[in-house]
mmCIF file of C-alpha atoms in Angstrom:
data_model
loop_
_atom_site.group_PDB
_atom_site.id
_atom_site.type_symbol
_atom_site.label_atom_id
_atom_site.label_comp_id
_atom_site.label_asym_id
_atom_site.label_seq_id
_atom_site.Cartn_x
_atom_site.Cartn_y
_atom_site.Cartn_z
ATOM 1 C CA UNK A 12 12.916 -52.204 6.111
ATOM 2 C CA UNK A 13 12.340 -52.978 9.577
ATOM 3 C CA UNK A 14 9.438 -50.321 9.951
ATOM 4 C CA UNK A 15 6.094 -51.506 9.028
ATOM 5 C CA UNK A 16 3.980 -49.196 6.866
ATOM 6 C CA UNK A 17 0.781 -51.512 6.403
ATOM 7 C CA UNK A 18 -1.393 -49.283 8.378
ATOM 8 C CA UNK A 19 -0.572 -46.216 6.105
ATOM 9 C CA UNK A 20 -0.622 -48.045 2.609
ATOM 10 C CA UNK A 21 -4.605 -48.331 2.601
ATOM 11 C CA UNK A 22 -4.762 -44.698 3.074
ATOM 12 C CA UNK A 23 -2.092 -43.275 0.915
ATOM 13 C CA UNK A 24 -2.112 -45.434 -2.144
ATOM 14 C CA UNK A 25 -5.023 -43.604 -3.814
ATOM 15 C CA UNK A 26 -4.333 -40.297 -2.577
ATOM 16 C CA UNK A 27 -4.191 -37.707 -5.440
ATOM 17 C CA UNK A 28 -1.128 -36.283 -3.341
ATOM 18 C CA UNK A 29 2.375 -37.940 -3.281
ATOM 19 C CA UNK A 30 3.028 -39.134 0.003
ATOM 20 C CA UNK A 31 6.617 -40.035 1.086
ATOM 21 C CA UNK A 32 7.869 -41.135 4.508
ATOM 22 C CA UNK A 33 11.556 -39.963 5.086
ATOM 23 C CA UNK A 34 13.958 -40.372 8.004
ATOM 24 C CA UNK A 35 15.403 -37.385 10.135
ATOM 25 C CA UNK A 36 18.223 -36.936 7.646
ATOM 26 C CA UNK A 37 15.928 -36.901 4.565
ATOM 27 C CA UNK A 38 16.351 -40.305 3.286
ATOM 28 C CA UNK A 39 13.307 -41.662 1.410
ATOM 29 C CA UNK A 40 11.836 -44.830 3.132
ATOM 30 C CA UNK A 41 8.664 -45.041 1.244
ATOM 31 C CA UNK A 42 6.951 -43.445 -1.704
ATOM 32 C CA UNK A 43 3.341 -43.840 -2.668
ATOM 33 C CA UNK A 44 1.949 -44.718 -6.092
ATOM 34 C CA UNK A 45 1.098 -41.014 -6.832
ATOM 35 C CA UNK A 46 4.926 -40.247 -7.113
ATOM 36 C CA UNK A 47 4.577 -41.585 -10.837
ATOM 37 C CA UNK A 48 2.118 -39.078 -11.572
ATOM 38 C CA UNK A 49 3.788 -36.091 -9.978
ATOM 39 C CA UNK A 50 7.307 -36.858 -10.416
ATOM 40 C CA UNK A 51 7.706 -39.513 -13.075
ATOM 41 C CA UNK A 52 9.466 -41.825 -10.556
ATOM 42 C CA UNK A 53 8.394 -45.166 -9.504
ATOM 43 C CA UNK A 54 8.380 -45.619 -5.655
ATOM 44 C CA UNK A 55 11.136 -48.085 -5.811
ATOM 45 C CA UNK A 56 13.250 -45.546 -7.640
ATOM 46 C CA UNK A 57 12.993 -43.189 -4.844
ATOM 47 C CA UNK A 58 13.671 -45.136 -1.921
ATOM 48 C CA UNK A 59 17.150 -44.901 -0.380
ATOM 49 C CA UNK A 60 17.689 -41.371 -2.109
ATOM 50 C CA UNK A 61 17.793 -38.128 0.065
ATOM 51 C CA UNK A 62 14.856 -36.056 -0.971
ATOM 52 C CA UNK A 63 16.992 -32.906 -1.014
ATOM 53 C CA UNK A 64 18.778 -34.170 -4.046
ATOM 54 C CA UNK A 65 15.702 -33.536 -6.101
ATOM 55 C CA UNK A 66 15.198 -29.931 -4.745
ATOM 56 C CA UNK A 67 16.222 -27.133 -7.055
ATOM 57 C CA UNK A 68 19.696 -25.662 -5.876
ATOM 58 C CA UNK A 69 18.080 -22.329 -5.439
ATOM 59 C CA UNK A 70 15.380 -23.894 -2.913
ATOM 60 C CA UNK A 71 17.521 -26.507 -1.188
ATOM 61 C CA UNK A 72 18.983 -24.501 1.631
ATOM 62 C CA UNK A 73 15.431 -23.326 2.545
ATOM 63 C CA UNK A 74 14.011 -27.150 2.188
ATOM 64 C CA UNK A 75 16.973 -28.331 4.513
ATOM 65 C CA UNK A 76 16.112 -25.659 7.141
ATOM 66 C CA UNK A 77 12.339 -26.712 7.075
ATOM 67 C CA UNK A 78 13.078 -30.265 7.343
ATOM 68 C CA UNK A 79 15.547 -29.819 10.217
ATOM 69 C CA UNK A 80 13.052 -27.751 12.036
ATOM 70 C CA UNK A 81 10.330 -30.449 11.609
ATOM 71 C CA UNK A 82 12.774 -33.202 12.688
ATOM 72 C CA UNK A 83 13.633 -31.157 15.857
ATOM 73 C CA UNK A 84 9.963 -30.032 16.474
ATOM 74 C CA UNK A 85 6.580 -31.295 17.739
ATOM 75 C CA UNK A 86 4.309 -33.111 15.217
ATOM 76 C CA UNK A 87 3.866 -30.160 13.063
ATOM 77 C CA UNK A 88 2.775 -29.861 10.355
ATOM 78 C CA UNK A 89 5.155 -27.323 8.347
ATOM 79 C CA UNK A 90 4.565 -26.451 4.844
ATOM 80 C CA UNK A 91 6.884 -24.958 2.198
ATOM 81 C CA UNK A 92 7.076 -24.447 -1.671
ATOM 82 C CA UNK A 93 10.011 -25.715 -3.710
ATOM 83 C CA UNK A 94 10.937 -26.620 -7.214
ATOM 84 C CA UNK A 95 11.403 -30.486 -7.353
ATOM 85 C CA UNK A 96 13.050 -32.367 -10.124
ATOM 86 C CA UNK A 97 10.691 -34.470 -12.432
ATOM 87 C CA UNK A 98 12.157 -37.509 -14.065
ATOM 88 C CA UNK A 99 12.095 -35.870 -17.576
ATOM 89 C CA UNK A 100 14.663 -33.346 -16.336
ATOM 90 C CA UNK A 101 12.276 -30.571 -15.709
ATOM 91 C CA UNK A 102 11.408 -28.911 -12.397
ATOM 92 C CA UNK A 103 7.898 -28.328 -10.988
ATOM 93 C CA UNK A 104 6.717 -26.143 -8.276
ATOM 94 C CA UNK A 105 5.548 -28.397 -5.567
ATOM 95 C CA UNK A 106 3.768 -27.635 -2.071
ATOM 96 C CA UNK A 107 5.177 -29.781 0.520
ATOM 97 C CA UNK A 108 3.556 -30.527 3.949
ATOM 98 C CA UNK A 109 5.825 -32.406 6.606
ATOM 99 C CA UNK A 110 4.724 -34.059 9.919
ATOM 100 C CA UNK A 111 7.027 -35.402 12.411
ATOM 101 C CA UNK A 112 5.877 -39.003 13.413
ATOM 102 C CA UNK A 113 9.404 -40.058 14.185
ATOM 103 C CA UNK A 114 8.085 -41.060 17.712
ATOM 104 C CA UNK A 115 5.183 -43.232 16.548
ATOM 105 C CA UNK A 116 6.363 -46.784 16.525
ATOM 106 C CA UNK A 117 4.455 -47.982 13.577
ATOM 107 C CA UNK A 118 5.705 -44.995 11.463
ATOM 108 C CA UNK A 119 8.951 -43.940 12.940
ATOM 109 C CA UNK A 120 9.274 -41.473 9.992
ATOM 110 C CA UNK A 121 8.601 -37.908 8.817
ATOM 111 C CA UNK A 122 5.374 -37.966 6.656
ATOM 112 C CA UNK A 123 5.387 -35.585 3.521
ATOM 113 C CA UNK A 124 2.468 -34.798 1.470
ATOM 114 C CA UNK A 125 3.277 -33.212 -2.018
ATOM 115 C CA UNK A 126 1.155 -31.508 -4.679
ATOM 116 C CA UNK A 127 1.598 -29.795 -7.919
ATOM 117 C CA UNK A 128 1.080 -26.085 -7.605
ATOM 118 C CA UNK A 129 2.499 -25.077 -11.043
ATOM 119 C CA UNK A 130 -0.912 -23.427 -12.077
ATOM 120 C CA UNK A 131 -0.912 -21.363 -8.716
ATOM 121 C CA UNK A 132 2.482 -20.235 -9.186
ATOM 122 C CA UNK A 133 1.853 -19.203 -12.808
ATOM 123 C CA UNK A 134 -1.177 -17.068 -11.631
ATOM 124 C CA UNK A 135 0.906 -15.606 -8.903
ATOM 125 C CA UNK A 136 3.797 -14.544 -11.422
ATOM 126 C CA UNK A 137 1.297 -13.090 -13.793
ATOM 127 C CA UNK A 138 -0.265 -11.234 -10.898
ATOM 128 C CA UNK A 139 3.083 -9.867 -10.013
ATOM 129 C CA UNK A 140 3.944 -8.943 -13.434
ATOM 130 C CA UNK A 141 0.463 -7.050 -13.697
ATOM 131 C CA UNK A 142 1.313 -5.363 -10.499
ATOM 132 C CA UNK A 143 4.612 -4.209 -11.850
ATOM 133 C CA UNK A 144 3.250 -3.001 -15.150
ATOM 134 C CA UNK A 145 0.514 -1.155 -13.317
ATOM 135 C CA UNK A 146 3.189 0.719 -11.151
ATOM 136 C CA UNK A 147 5.008 1.639 -14.327
ATOM 137 C CA UNK A 148 1.790 2.848 -16.032
ATOM 138 C CA UNK A 149 0.693 4.932 -13.156
ATOM 139 C CA UNK A 150 4.218 6.351 -13.007
ATOM 140 C CA UNK A 151 3.967 7.226 -16.412
ATOM 141 C CA UNK A 152 0.570 8.854 -15.977
ATOM 142 C CA UNK A 153 1.768 10.776 -13.072
ATOM 143 C CA UNK A 154 4.657 12.115 -15.147
ATOM 144 C CA UNK A 155 2.286 12.961 -18.020
ATOM 145 C CA UNK A 156 -0.139 14.847 -15.553
ATOM 146 C CA UNK A 157 2.823 16.881 -14.086
ATOM 147 C CA UNK A 158 4.219 17.593 -17.621
ATOM 148 C CA UNK A 159 0.940 18.626 -18.878
ATOM 149 C CA UNK A 160 0.163 20.784 -15.876
ATOM 150 C CA UNK A 161 3.447 22.418 -15.745
ATOM 151 C CA UNK A 162 3.158 23.266 -19.313
ATOM 152 C CA UNK A 163 -0.214 24.862 -19.119
ATOM 153 C CA UNK A 164 0.748 26.975 -16.010
ATOM 154 C CA UNK A 165 2.690 29.845 -17.946
ATOM 155 C CA UNK A 166 0.104 30.378 -20.720
ATOM 156 C CA UNK A 167 -2.831 30.446 -18.457
ATOM 157 C CA UNK A 168 -0.926 32.976 -16.193
ATOM 158 C CA UNK A 169 -0.351 35.039 -19.395
ATOM 159 C CA UNK A 170 -4.029 35.148 -20.193
ATOM 160 C CA UNK A 171 -4.845 36.152 -16.574
ATOM 161 C CA UNK A 172 -2.134 39.000 -16.506
ATOM 162 C CA UNK A 173 -2.944 40.705 -19.769
ATOM 163 C CA UNK A 174 -6.602 40.235 -19.179
ATOM 164 C CA UNK A 175 -6.255 42.214 -16.083
ATOM 165 C CA UNK A 176 -4.040 44.871 -17.666
ATOM 166 C CA UNK A 177 -6.551 45.198 -20.616
ATOM 167 C CA UNK A 178 -9.434 45.428 -17.962
ATOM 168 C CA UNK A 179 -7.532 48.306 -16.071
ATOM 169 C CA UNK A 180 -6.426 50.133 -19.325
ATOM 170 C CA UNK A 181 -9.390 50.133 -21.483
ATOM 171 C CA UNK A 182 -12.570 52.287 -20.808
ATOM 172 C CA UNK A 183 -15.140 49.537 -20.962
ATOM 173 C CA UNK A 184 -19.015 49.477 -20.485
ATOM 174 C CA UNK A 185 -20.203 47.473 -17.557
ATOM 175 C CA UNK A 186 -20.996 44.529 -19.864
ATOM 176 C CA UNK A 187 -17.533 44.438 -21.348
ATOM 177 C CA UNK A 188 -16.034 44.844 -17.658
ATOM 178 C CA UNK A 189 -17.993 42.036 -16.547
ATOM 179 C CA UNK A 190 -16.855 39.735 -19.292
ATOM 180 C CA UNK A 191 -13.285 40.501 -18.460
ATOM 181 C CA UNK A 192 -13.894 39.867 -14.914
ATOM 182 C CA UNK A 193 -15.297 36.511 -16.140
ATOM 183 C CA UNK A 194 -12.019 35.733 -17.973
ATOM 184 C CA UNK A 195 -10.014 36.641 -15.026
ATOM 185 C CA UNK A 196 -11.979 34.758 -12.569
ATOM 186 C CA UNK A 197 -12.025 31.537 -14.777
ATOM 187 C CA UNK A 198 -8.278 31.868 -15.261
ATOM 188 C CA UNK A 199 -7.929 32.110 -11.464
ATOM 189 C CA UNK A 200 -9.927 29.171 -10.848
ATOM 190 C CA UNK A 201 -8.109 27.132 -13.612
ATOM 191 C CA UNK A 202 -4.616 28.024 -12.139
ATOM 192 C CA UNK A 203 -5.939 26.631 -8.875
ATOM 193 C CA UNK A 204 -6.899 23.297 -10.619
ATOM 194 C CA UNK A 205 -3.334 23.089 -12.234
ATOM 195 C CA UNK A 206 -1.711 24.014 -8.986
ATOM 196 C CA UNK A 207 -3.470 21.184 -7.251
ATOM 197 C CA UNK A 208 -3.063 18.831 -10.065
ATOM 198 C CA UNK A 209 0.768 19.552 -9.916
ATOM 199 C CA UNK A 210 0.754 18.677 -6.219
ATOM 200 C CA UNK A 211 -1.228 15.527 -6.674
ATOM 201 C CA UNK A 212 0.943 14.349 -9.655
ATOM 202 C CA UNK A 213 4.198 15.340 -7.658
ATOM 203 C CA UNK A 214 3.273 13.298 -4.469
ATOM 204 C CA UNK A 215 5.491 10.490 -5.367
ATOM 205 C CA UNK A 216 6.348 7.547 -3.210
ATOM 206 C CA UNK A 217 9.602 6.546 -4.948
ATOM 207 C CA UNK A 218 11.922 7.742 -2.277
ATOM 208 C CA UNK A 219 12.465 5.286 0.864
ATOM 209 C CA UNK A 220 11.056 6.458 3.895
ATOM 210 C CA UNK A 221 13.273 8.333 6.578
ATOM 211 C CA UNK A 222 12.894 9.339 10.156
ATOM 212 C CA UNK A 223 10.732 12.493 10.047
ATOM 213 C CA UNK A 224 9.892 14.838 12.891
ATOM 214 C CA UNK A 225 6.137 15.424 12.869
ATOM 215 C CA UNK A 226 6.499 18.331 15.292
ATOM 216 C CA UNK A 227 8.780 19.861 12.969
ATOM 217 C CA UNK A 228 6.369 19.211 10.026
ATOM 218 C CA UNK A 229 3.446 20.522 11.816
ATOM 219 C CA UNK A 230 5.412 23.800 12.616
ATOM 220 C CA UNK A 231 6.186 24.464 8.978
ATOM 221 C CA UNK A 232 2.603 23.645 7.932
ATOM 222 C CA UNK A 233 1.558 26.308 10.544
ATOM 223 C CA UNK A 234 3.953 28.894 9.119
ATOM 224 C CA UNK A 235 2.546 28.113 5.507
ATOM 225 C CA UNK A 236 -0.910 28.632 6.764
ATOM 226 C CA UNK A 237 -0.015 31.594 9.020
ATOM 227 C CA UNK A 238 -1.933 34.242 7.134
ATOM 228 C CA UNK A 239 -5.170 32.186 6.604
ATOM 229 C CA UNK A 240 -4.980 31.293 10.378
ATOM 230 C CA UNK A 241 -4.835 34.803 11.337
ATOM 231 C CA UNK A 242 -7.367 35.920 9.080
ATOM 232 C CA UNK A 243 -9.765 33.147 10.288
ATOM 233 C CA UNK A 244 -8.905 33.842 13.848
ATOM 234 C CA UNK A 245 -8.561 30.124 14.396
ATOM 235 C CA UNK A 246 -7.306 28.331 17.497
ATOM 236 C CA UNK A 247 -4.763 25.714 16.710
ATOM 237 C CA UNK A 248 -3.720 23.306 19.571
ATOM 238 C CA UNK A 249 -1.055 20.808 19.015
ATOM 239 C CA UNK A 250 -0.186 18.009 21.458
ATOM 240 C CA UNK A 251 3.134 16.207 21.603
ATOM 241 C CA UNK A 252 3.936 14.633 18.112
ATOM 242 C CA UNK A 253 6.398 11.803 17.371
ATOM 243 C CA UNK A 254 8.975 11.002 14.988
ATOM 244 C CA UNK A 255 7.704 8.626 12.191
ATOM 245 C CA UNK A 256 9.071 7.038 9.073
ATOM 246 C CA UNK A 257 8.017 9.112 6.157
ATOM 247 C CA UNK A 258 9.012 12.091 3.902
ATOM 248 C CA UNK A 259 9.012 15.416 5.840
ATOM 249 C CA UNK A 260 8.026 17.462 2.810
ATOM 250 C CA UNK A 261 5.060 15.231 2.050
ATOM 251 C CA UNK A 262 3.877 15.344 5.729
ATOM 252 C CA UNK A 263 4.124 19.184 5.833
ATOM 253 C CA UNK A 264 1.656 18.836 2.775
ATOM 254 C CA UNK A 265 -0.531 16.335 4.475
ATOM 255 C CA UNK A 266 -1.065 18.511 7.626
ATOM 256 C CA UNK A 267 -1.272 21.726 5.839
ATOM 257 C CA UNK A 268 -4.068 20.230 3.624
ATOM 258 C CA UNK A 269 -5.871 18.900 6.507
ATOM 259 C CA UNK A 270 -5.722 22.255 8.606
ATOM 260 C CA UNK A 271 -6.362 24.222 5.518
ATOM 261 C CA UNK A 272 -9.766 22.100 5.028
ATOM 262 C CA UNK A 273 -10.883 22.918 8.682
ATOM 263 C CA UNK A 274 -10.283 26.547 7.999
ATOM 264 C CA UNK A 275 -12.343 26.517 4.660
ATOM 265 C CA UNK A 276 -15.017 24.323 5.746
ATOM 266 C CA UNK A 277 -15.813 26.276 9.268
ATOM 267 C CA UNK A 278 -19.209 26.820 11.118
ATOM 268 C CA UNK A 279 -20.379 30.124 12.568
ATOM 269 C CA UNK A 280 -18.265 29.186 15.605
ATOM 270 C CA UNK A 281 -14.536 30.212 16.558
ATOM 271 C CA UNK A 282 -12.435 27.635 14.511
ATOM 272 C CA UNK A 283 -10.831 25.340 16.800
ATOM 273 C CA UNK A 284 -8.226 22.650 15.498
ATOM 274 C CA UNK A 285 -6.727 20.063 17.664
ATOM 275 C CA UNK A 286 -3.688 17.935 16.312
ATOM 276 C CA UNK A 287 -2.733 15.021 18.431
ATOM 277 C CA UNK A 288 -0.985 11.490 18.286
ATOM 278 C CA UNK A 289 -1.782 8.218 19.860
ATOM 279 C CA UNK A 290 0.430 5.219 19.917
ATOM 280 C CA UNK A 291 -0.900 2.042 18.498
ATOM 281 C CA UNK A 292 0.162 -1.433 17.300
ATOM 282 C CA UNK A 293 3.591 -0.300 17.132
ATOM 283 C CA UNK A 294 2.855 2.795 15.056
ATOM 284 C CA UNK A 295 0.917 6.105 15.467
ATOM 285 C CA UNK A 296 -2.492 7.343 14.771
ATOM 286 C CA UNK A 297 -2.521 11.253 14.003
ATOM 287 C CA UNK A 298 -5.622 13.052 14.542
ATOM 288 C CA UNK A 299 -6.489 16.468 13.148
ATOM 289 C CA UNK A 300 -9.890 17.401 14.599
ATOM 290 C CA UNK A 301 -12.070 20.433 14.070
ATOM 291 C CA UNK A 302 -15.369 21.961 14.940
ATOM 292 C CA UNK A 303 -16.394 22.954 11.557
ATOM 293 C CA UNK A 304 -19.606 22.003 9.406
ATOM 294 C CA UNK A 305 -19.016 18.236 9.347
ATOM 295 C CA UNK A 306 -19.410 15.766 6.647
ATOM 296 C CA UNK A 307 -22.443 13.327 6.052
ATOM 297 C CA UNK A 308 -21.662 9.654 6.385
ATOM 298 C CA UNK A 309 -22.450 8.824 2.880
ATOM 299 C CA UNK A 310 -19.758 11.125 1.750
ATOM 300 C CA UNK A 311 -16.847 10.210 4.105
ATOM 301 C CA UNK A 312 -15.241 7.820 1.684
ATOM 302 C CA UNK A 313 -15.969 9.779 -1.411
ATOM 303 C CA UNK A 314 -14.099 12.919 -0.210
ATOM 304 C CA UNK A 315 -10.626 11.219 -0.697
ATOM 305 C CA UNK A 316 -11.383 10.580 -4.464
ATOM 306 C CA UNK A 317 -9.724 13.233 -6.885
ATOM 307 C CA UNK A 318 -11.955 16.093 -8.125
ATOM 308 C CA UNK A 319 -14.717 15.279 -5.551
ATOM 309 C CA UNK A 320 -15.995 18.516 -3.823
ATOM 310 C CA UNK A 321 -19.017 18.681 -1.748
ATOM 311 C CA UNK A 322 -18.713 22.444 -0.827
ATOM 312 C CA UNK A 323 -20.338 25.275 -2.578
ATOM 313 C CA UNK A 324 -18.505 26.850 -5.443
ATOM 314 C CA UNK A 325 -17.467 29.769 -3.488
ATOM 315 C CA UNK A 326 -14.838 27.743 -1.374
ATOM 316 C CA UNK A 327 -11.612 27.634 -3.228
ATOM 317 C CA UNK A 328 -10.060 24.400 -4.498
ATOM 318 C CA UNK A 329 -10.399 21.836 -7.268
ATOM 319 C CA UNK A 330 -11.114 18.581 -5.068
ATOM 320 C CA UNK A 331 -7.603 17.352 -4.821
ATOM 321 C CA UNK A 332 -6.442 18.303 -1.420
ATOM 322 C CA UNK A 333 -7.736 15.068 0.346
ATOM 323 C CA UNK A 334 -6.700 12.938 -2.540
ATOM 324 C CA UNK A 335 -3.214 14.140 -2.031
ATOM 325 C CA UNK A 336 -3.513 13.139 1.634
ATOM 326 C CA UNK A 337 -4.475 9.651 0.860
ATOM 327 C CA UNK A 338 -1.649 9.266 -1.606
ATOM 328 C CA UNK A 339 0.824 10.630 0.955
ATOM 329 C CA UNK A 340 -0.547 8.213 3.889
ATOM 330 C CA UNK A 341 -0.813 5.290 1.633
ATOM 331 C CA UNK A 342 2.640 5.918 0.195
ATOM 332 C CA UNK A 343 3.921 5.697 3.763
ATOM 333 C CA UNK A 344 1.880 2.228 4.241
ATOM 334 C CA UNK A 345 -0.778 3.833 6.303
ATOM 335 C CA UNK A 346 -4.378 4.597 6.037
ATOM 336 C CA UNK A 347 -6.358 7.763 6.369
ATOM 337 C CA UNK A 348 -10.201 8.084 7.205
ATOM 338 C CA UNK A 349 -12.624 10.637 8.628
ATOM 339 C CA UNK A 350 -15.112 10.586 11.736
ATOM 340 C CA UNK A 351 -17.692 13.282 11.295
ATOM 341 C CA UNK A 352 -20.914 14.460 12.207
ATOM 342 C CA UNK A 353 -22.799 16.952 10.480
ATOM 343 C CA UNK A 354 -23.088 20.316 12.384
ATOM 344 C CA UNK A 355 -20.385 19.133 15.077
ATOM 345 C CA UNK A 356 -17.109 18.864 13.237
ATOM 346 C CA UNK A 357 -14.727 16.359 11.650
ATOM 347 C CA UNK A 358 -11.769 14.266 12.795
ATOM 348 C CA UNK A 359 -9.356 13.188 10.164
ATOM 349 C CA UNK A 360 -6.967 10.280 11.340
ATOM 350 C CA UNK A 361 -4.085 8.710 9.678
ATOM 351 C CA UNK A 362 -1.711 5.872 10.570
ATOM 352 C CA UNK A 363 1.919 5.873 10.158
ATOM 353 C CA UNK A 364 4.915 3.451 10.969
ATOM 354 C CA UNK A 365 6.514 4.446 14.296
ATOM 355 C CA UNK A 366 9.983 5.658 15.136
ATOM 356 C CA UNK A 367 11.537 5.494 18.703
ATOM 357 C CA UNK A 368 12.846 8.916 19.237
ATOM 358 C CA UNK A 369 10.705 11.968 20.425
ATOM 359 C CA UNK A 370 7.639 9.723 21.600
ATOM 360 C CA UNK A 371 4.915 11.670 23.224
ATOM 361 C CA UNK A 372 4.627 11.040 26.740
#
């Protein structure tokens, strides 16, 4: 060959990586001794062959595009993974890094460094399999929780109804009446837990997201809470809300849970709740701010976990409302958090992918 490689040989011959020089069309001009260890080929067996011939057919088009990009671009480097044929007939996962030195007079070639990444790929495949199995396991767990909660609902309702009937029809002394009240109250609280568990288990993320109007979702959430809002004499203000990518039914539940919390965890002041949206990084940050009792900093992450309650027992609920909120938001690809100060109030914020129509001005 007319091109001199003496300046490179002292650097590459002992490298653990296989180093090759190819021309702009992919023809191999030079291969280091490490090619034997990596591919089983002696360097002289590679010279004159097109490197794309050794690439797995499923990876060949991508590798060709990368090499064309390298040949047409500045020095680089560009990196990609592909399966490369070993002399024994098996394919190995190889990480290749190509640098364009075609304009260097002493090189006049594309320099390709290659290393074996079979172990890394095996780990990645194991991790992917584990993620798939975890998703299946979580789905089975959700289905079990939903079925169990649903099946418990009617028997518990029967216990409560018949306890109330007996309490009203029997002439009982105060102690017996108190025991019946205890049964009825326990059944009511258990019904609340089951309803919340059903809500949590049925908040699936399996349907593809669609365009959802947050203003419509907010209107529906307010209607669902109209009795509580009126009884609390709460002042709810809503700014312009966008259309987002999500599930409208889940968004109604999300907003309803956040506003319901503001009504429950109130201070002595008139309840004020402000719902607003801010465009950020191509998506939206939705805020639900209240002037309630607030949440201490050390509890602001815990409250999103299932069955965690910081309130006294006289506040209805099972501690699943904010867990449902997190599940909905994360199912849309967003995050949810709270900013709060004890005695001042709380602002719950969540992010969601954006949608062009109905953007706030």
